[in-house]
Tab-separated table of C-alpha atoms in Angstrom:
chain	number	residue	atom	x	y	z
A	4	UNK	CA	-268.984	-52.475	-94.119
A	5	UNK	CA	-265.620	-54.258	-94.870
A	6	UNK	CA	-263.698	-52.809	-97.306
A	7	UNK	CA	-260.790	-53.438	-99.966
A	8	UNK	CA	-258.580	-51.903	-102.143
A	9	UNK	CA	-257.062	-53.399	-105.140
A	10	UNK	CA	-254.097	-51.318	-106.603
A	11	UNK	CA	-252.668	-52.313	-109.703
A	12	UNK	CA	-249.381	-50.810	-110.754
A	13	UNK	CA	-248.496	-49.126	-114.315
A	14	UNK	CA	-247.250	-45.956	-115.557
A	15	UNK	CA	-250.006	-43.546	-117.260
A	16	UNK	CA	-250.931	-42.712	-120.754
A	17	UNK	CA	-250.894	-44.317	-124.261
A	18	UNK	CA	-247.633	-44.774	-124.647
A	19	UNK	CA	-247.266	-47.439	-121.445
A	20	UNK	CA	-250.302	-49.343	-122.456
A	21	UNK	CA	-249.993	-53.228	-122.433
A	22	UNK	CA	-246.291	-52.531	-121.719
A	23	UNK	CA	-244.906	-55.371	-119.307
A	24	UNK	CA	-244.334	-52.882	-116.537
A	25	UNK	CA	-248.170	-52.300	-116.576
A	26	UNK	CA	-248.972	-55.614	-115.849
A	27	UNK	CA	-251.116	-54.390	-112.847
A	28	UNK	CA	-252.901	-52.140	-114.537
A	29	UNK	CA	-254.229	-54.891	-117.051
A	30	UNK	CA	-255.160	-57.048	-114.121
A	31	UNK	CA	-257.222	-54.415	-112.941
A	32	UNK	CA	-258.974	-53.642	-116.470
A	33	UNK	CA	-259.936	-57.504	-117.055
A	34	UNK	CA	-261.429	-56.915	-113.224
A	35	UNK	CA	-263.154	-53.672	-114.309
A	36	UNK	CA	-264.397	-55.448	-117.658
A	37	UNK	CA	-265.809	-58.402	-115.725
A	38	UNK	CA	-267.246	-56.501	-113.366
A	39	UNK	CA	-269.138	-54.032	-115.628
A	40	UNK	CA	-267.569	-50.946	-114.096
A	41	UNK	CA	-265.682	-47.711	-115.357
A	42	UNK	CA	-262.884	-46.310	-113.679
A	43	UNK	CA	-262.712	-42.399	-113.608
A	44	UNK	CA	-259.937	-39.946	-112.562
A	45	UNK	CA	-260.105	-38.946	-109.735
A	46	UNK	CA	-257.168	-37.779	-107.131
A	47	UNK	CA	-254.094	-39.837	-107.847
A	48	UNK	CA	-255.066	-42.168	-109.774
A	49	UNK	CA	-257.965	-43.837	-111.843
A	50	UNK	CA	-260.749	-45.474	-109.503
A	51	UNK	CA	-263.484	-48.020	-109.485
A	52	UNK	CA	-266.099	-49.167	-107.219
A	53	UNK	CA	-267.716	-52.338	-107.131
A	54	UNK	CA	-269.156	-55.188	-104.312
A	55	UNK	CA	-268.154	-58.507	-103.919
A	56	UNK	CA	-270.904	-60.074	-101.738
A	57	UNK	CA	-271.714	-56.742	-99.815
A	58	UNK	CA	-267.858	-56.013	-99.514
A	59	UNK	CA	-267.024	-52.878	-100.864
A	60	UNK	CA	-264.359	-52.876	-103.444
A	61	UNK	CA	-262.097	-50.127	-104.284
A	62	UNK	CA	-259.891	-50.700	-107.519
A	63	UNK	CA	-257.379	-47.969	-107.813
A	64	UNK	CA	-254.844	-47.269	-110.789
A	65	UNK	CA	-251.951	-44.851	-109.823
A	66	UNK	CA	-251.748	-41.573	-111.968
A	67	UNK	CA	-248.394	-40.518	-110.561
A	68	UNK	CA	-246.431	-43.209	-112.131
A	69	UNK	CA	-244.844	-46.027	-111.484
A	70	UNK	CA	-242.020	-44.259	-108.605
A	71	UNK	CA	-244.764	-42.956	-106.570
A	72	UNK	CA	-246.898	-45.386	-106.629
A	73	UNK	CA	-247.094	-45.134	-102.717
A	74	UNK	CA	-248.835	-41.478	-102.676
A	75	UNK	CA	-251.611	-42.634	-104.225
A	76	UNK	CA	-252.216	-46.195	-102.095
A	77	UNK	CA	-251.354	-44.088	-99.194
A	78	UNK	CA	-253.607	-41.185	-100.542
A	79	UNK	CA	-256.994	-43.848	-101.079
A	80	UNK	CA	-256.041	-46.267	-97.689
A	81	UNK	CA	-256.992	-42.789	-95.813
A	82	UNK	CA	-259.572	-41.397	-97.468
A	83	UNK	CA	-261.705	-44.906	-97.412
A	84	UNK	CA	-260.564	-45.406	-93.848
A	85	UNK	CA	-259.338	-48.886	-95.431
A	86	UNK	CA	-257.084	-51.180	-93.248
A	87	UNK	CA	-253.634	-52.053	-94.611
A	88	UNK	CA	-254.101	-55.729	-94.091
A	89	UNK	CA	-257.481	-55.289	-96.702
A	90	UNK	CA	-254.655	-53.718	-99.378
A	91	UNK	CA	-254.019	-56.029	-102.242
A	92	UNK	CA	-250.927	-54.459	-104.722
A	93	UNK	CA	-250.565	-56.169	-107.974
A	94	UNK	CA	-247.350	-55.697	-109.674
A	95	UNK	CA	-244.652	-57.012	-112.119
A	96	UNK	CA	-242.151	-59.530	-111.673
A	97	UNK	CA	-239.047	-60.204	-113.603
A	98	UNK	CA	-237.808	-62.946	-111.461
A	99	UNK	CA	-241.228	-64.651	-111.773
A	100	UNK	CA	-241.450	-66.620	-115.394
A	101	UNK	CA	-244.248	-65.265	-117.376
A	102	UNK	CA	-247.344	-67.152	-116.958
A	103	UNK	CA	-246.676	-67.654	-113.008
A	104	UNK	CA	-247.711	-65.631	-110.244
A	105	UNK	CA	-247.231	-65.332	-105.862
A	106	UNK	CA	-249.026	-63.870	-103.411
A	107	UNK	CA	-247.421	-63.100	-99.970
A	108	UNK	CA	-248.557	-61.783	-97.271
A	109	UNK	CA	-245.601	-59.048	-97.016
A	110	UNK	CA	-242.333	-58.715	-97.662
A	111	UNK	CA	-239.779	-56.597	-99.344
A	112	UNK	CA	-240.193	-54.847	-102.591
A	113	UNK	CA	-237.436	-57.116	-104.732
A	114	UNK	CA	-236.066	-54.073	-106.051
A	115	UNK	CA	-239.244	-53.381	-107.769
A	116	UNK	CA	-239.765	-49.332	-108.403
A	117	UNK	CA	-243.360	-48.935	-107.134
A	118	UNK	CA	-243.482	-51.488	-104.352
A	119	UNK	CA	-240.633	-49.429	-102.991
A	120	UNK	CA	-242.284	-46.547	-103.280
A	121	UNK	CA	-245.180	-47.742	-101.174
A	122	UNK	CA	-242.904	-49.427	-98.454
A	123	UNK	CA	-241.281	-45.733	-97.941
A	124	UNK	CA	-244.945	-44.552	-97.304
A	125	UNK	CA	-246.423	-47.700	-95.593
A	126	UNK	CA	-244.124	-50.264	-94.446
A	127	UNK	CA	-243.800	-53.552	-95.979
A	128	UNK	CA	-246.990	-55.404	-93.829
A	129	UNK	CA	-249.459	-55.283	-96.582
A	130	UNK	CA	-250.077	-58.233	-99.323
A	131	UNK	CA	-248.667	-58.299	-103.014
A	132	UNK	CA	-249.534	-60.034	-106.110
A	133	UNK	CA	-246.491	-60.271	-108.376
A	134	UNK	CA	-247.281	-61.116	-112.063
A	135	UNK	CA	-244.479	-63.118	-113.287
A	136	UNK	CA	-243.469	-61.441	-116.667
A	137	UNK	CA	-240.139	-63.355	-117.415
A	138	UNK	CA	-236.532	-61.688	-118.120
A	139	UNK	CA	-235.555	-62.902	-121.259
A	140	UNK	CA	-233.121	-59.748	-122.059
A	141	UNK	CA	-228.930	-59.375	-122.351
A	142	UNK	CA	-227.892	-57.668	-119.346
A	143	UNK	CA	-227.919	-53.695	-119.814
A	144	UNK	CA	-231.643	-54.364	-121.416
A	145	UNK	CA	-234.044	-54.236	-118.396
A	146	UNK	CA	-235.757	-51.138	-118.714
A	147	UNK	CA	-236.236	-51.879	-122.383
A	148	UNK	CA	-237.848	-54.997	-121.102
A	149	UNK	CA	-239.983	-54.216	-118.893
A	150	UNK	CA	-241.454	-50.939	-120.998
A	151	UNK	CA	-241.610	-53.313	-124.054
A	152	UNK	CA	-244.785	-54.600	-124.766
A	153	UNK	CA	-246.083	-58.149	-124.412
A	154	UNK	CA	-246.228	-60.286	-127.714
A	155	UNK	CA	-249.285	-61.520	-129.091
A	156	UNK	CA	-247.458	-65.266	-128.078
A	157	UNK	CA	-246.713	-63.742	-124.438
A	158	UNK	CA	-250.588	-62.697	-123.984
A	159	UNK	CA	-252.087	-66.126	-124.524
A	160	UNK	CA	-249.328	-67.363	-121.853
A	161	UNK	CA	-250.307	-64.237	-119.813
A	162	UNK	CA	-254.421	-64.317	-120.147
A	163	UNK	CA	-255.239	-67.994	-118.068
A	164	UNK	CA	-252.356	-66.053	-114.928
A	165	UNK	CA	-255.288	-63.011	-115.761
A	166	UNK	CA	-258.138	-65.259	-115.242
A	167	UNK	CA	-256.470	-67.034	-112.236
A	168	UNK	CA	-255.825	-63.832	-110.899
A	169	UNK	CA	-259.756	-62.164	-110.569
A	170	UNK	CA	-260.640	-65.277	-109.031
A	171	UNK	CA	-257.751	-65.005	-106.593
A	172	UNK	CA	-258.816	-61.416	-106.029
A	173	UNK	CA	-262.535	-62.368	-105.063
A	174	UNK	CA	-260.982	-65.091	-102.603
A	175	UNK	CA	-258.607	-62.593	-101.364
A	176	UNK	CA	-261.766	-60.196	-100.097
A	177	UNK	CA	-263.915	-63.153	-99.111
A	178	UNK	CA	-261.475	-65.503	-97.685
A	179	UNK	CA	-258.855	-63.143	-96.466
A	180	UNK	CA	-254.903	-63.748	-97.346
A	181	UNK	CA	-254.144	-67.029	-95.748
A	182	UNK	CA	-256.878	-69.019	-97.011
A	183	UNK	CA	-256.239	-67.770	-100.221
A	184	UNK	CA	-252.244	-68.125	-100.720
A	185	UNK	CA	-252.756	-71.600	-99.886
A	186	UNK	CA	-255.074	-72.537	-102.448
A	187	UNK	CA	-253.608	-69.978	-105.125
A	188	UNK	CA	-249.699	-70.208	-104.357
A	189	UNK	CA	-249.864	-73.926	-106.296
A	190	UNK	CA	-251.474	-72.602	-109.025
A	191	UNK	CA	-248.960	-70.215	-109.528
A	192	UNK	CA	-246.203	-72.639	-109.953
A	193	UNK	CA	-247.904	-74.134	-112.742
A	194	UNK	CA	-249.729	-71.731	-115.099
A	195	UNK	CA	-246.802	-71.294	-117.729
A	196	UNK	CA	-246.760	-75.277	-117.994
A	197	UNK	CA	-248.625	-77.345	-121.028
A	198	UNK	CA	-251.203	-78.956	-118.134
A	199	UNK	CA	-254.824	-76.667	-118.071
A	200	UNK	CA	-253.686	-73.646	-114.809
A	201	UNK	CA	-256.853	-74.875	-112.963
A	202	UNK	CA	-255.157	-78.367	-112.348
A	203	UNK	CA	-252.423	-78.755	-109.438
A	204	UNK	CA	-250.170	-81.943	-109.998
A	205	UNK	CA	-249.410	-84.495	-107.619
């Protein structure tokens, strides 16, 4: 049986909810929500199961916050015997505007806390979802940023990236990363725009 696991990043606990920085955490919850599961805490992190045409589908939520993200990918990859190439990480992006999104393949972790924390553990081969979440602060003010939480005006940019981004998910264990970059990657580009995010222009 093929399987997947979807890790979205955050930091644990109340006080980090719907806070920029845990913009792969909400990912994941929308995913939970649609799919009528529960996560539960288990080693690491919080963790879901659920199928996506017989494909098994592990949704994982790091406990050990945000700078060690990679114990816990690295923790769940062995336990579930799950290839690295059937990882999907979903994190935020300051250099992405919010209300845009890219998925790549690999790469390197753009200075990003927790995607460097799973390189040191796992290399860099493994595909990322980064959920563009803007950087409208004065210098000095990033870390206030990106623990700040989103604005009631931010989420309604935010929600149709959400909705883009289960749908990119499902594609992503059906279709496999290269299929689905190309028909994703253009959406990206154009969710935080006045046109409807299901359109591509010309």
């Amino acid at each position: 049986m093929n399987k997947y696991l979807i890790c979205g990043l955050g930091n644990p606990g109340s006080e980090y909810a719907d806070t920029r920085h845990n913009t792969g955490f909400i990912v994941l919850d929308a995913l939970a929500k649609a799919s009528n599961i529960v996560f539960e805490d288990k080693r690491y992190g919080y963790v879901a199961e659920t199928s996506i045409k017989g494909r098994k589908v592990i949704l994982l939520k790091p406990t050990t916050f945000m700078n060690l993200s990679g114990n816990a990918v690295r923790y769940w990859l062995n336990k579930e015997n799950i290839e690295q190439h059937n990882l999907l990480v979903i994190s935020d992006d300051i250099s992405i505007p919010l209300g845009e999104f890219r998925l790549k393949a690999s790469g390197s972790n753009g200075g990003h806390n927790g995607l460097g924390h799973i390189q040191q553990l796992i290399g860099q081969n493994y595909p990322r979802l980064r959920m563009g979440i803007g950087s409208d602060f004065q210098r000095g003010g990033q870390v206030d940023w990106v623990l700040g939480r989103f604005s009631s005006e931010e989420v309604k940019i935010l929600q149709p990236t959400i909705d883009i981004a289960l749908e990119l998910i499902k594609s992503f264990v059906l279709a496999g990363i290269n299929i689905t970059m190309n028909q994703f990657n253009q959406l990206g580009k154009h969710t935080s725009s006045s046109q409807s995010p299901i359109e591509k222009t010309d």
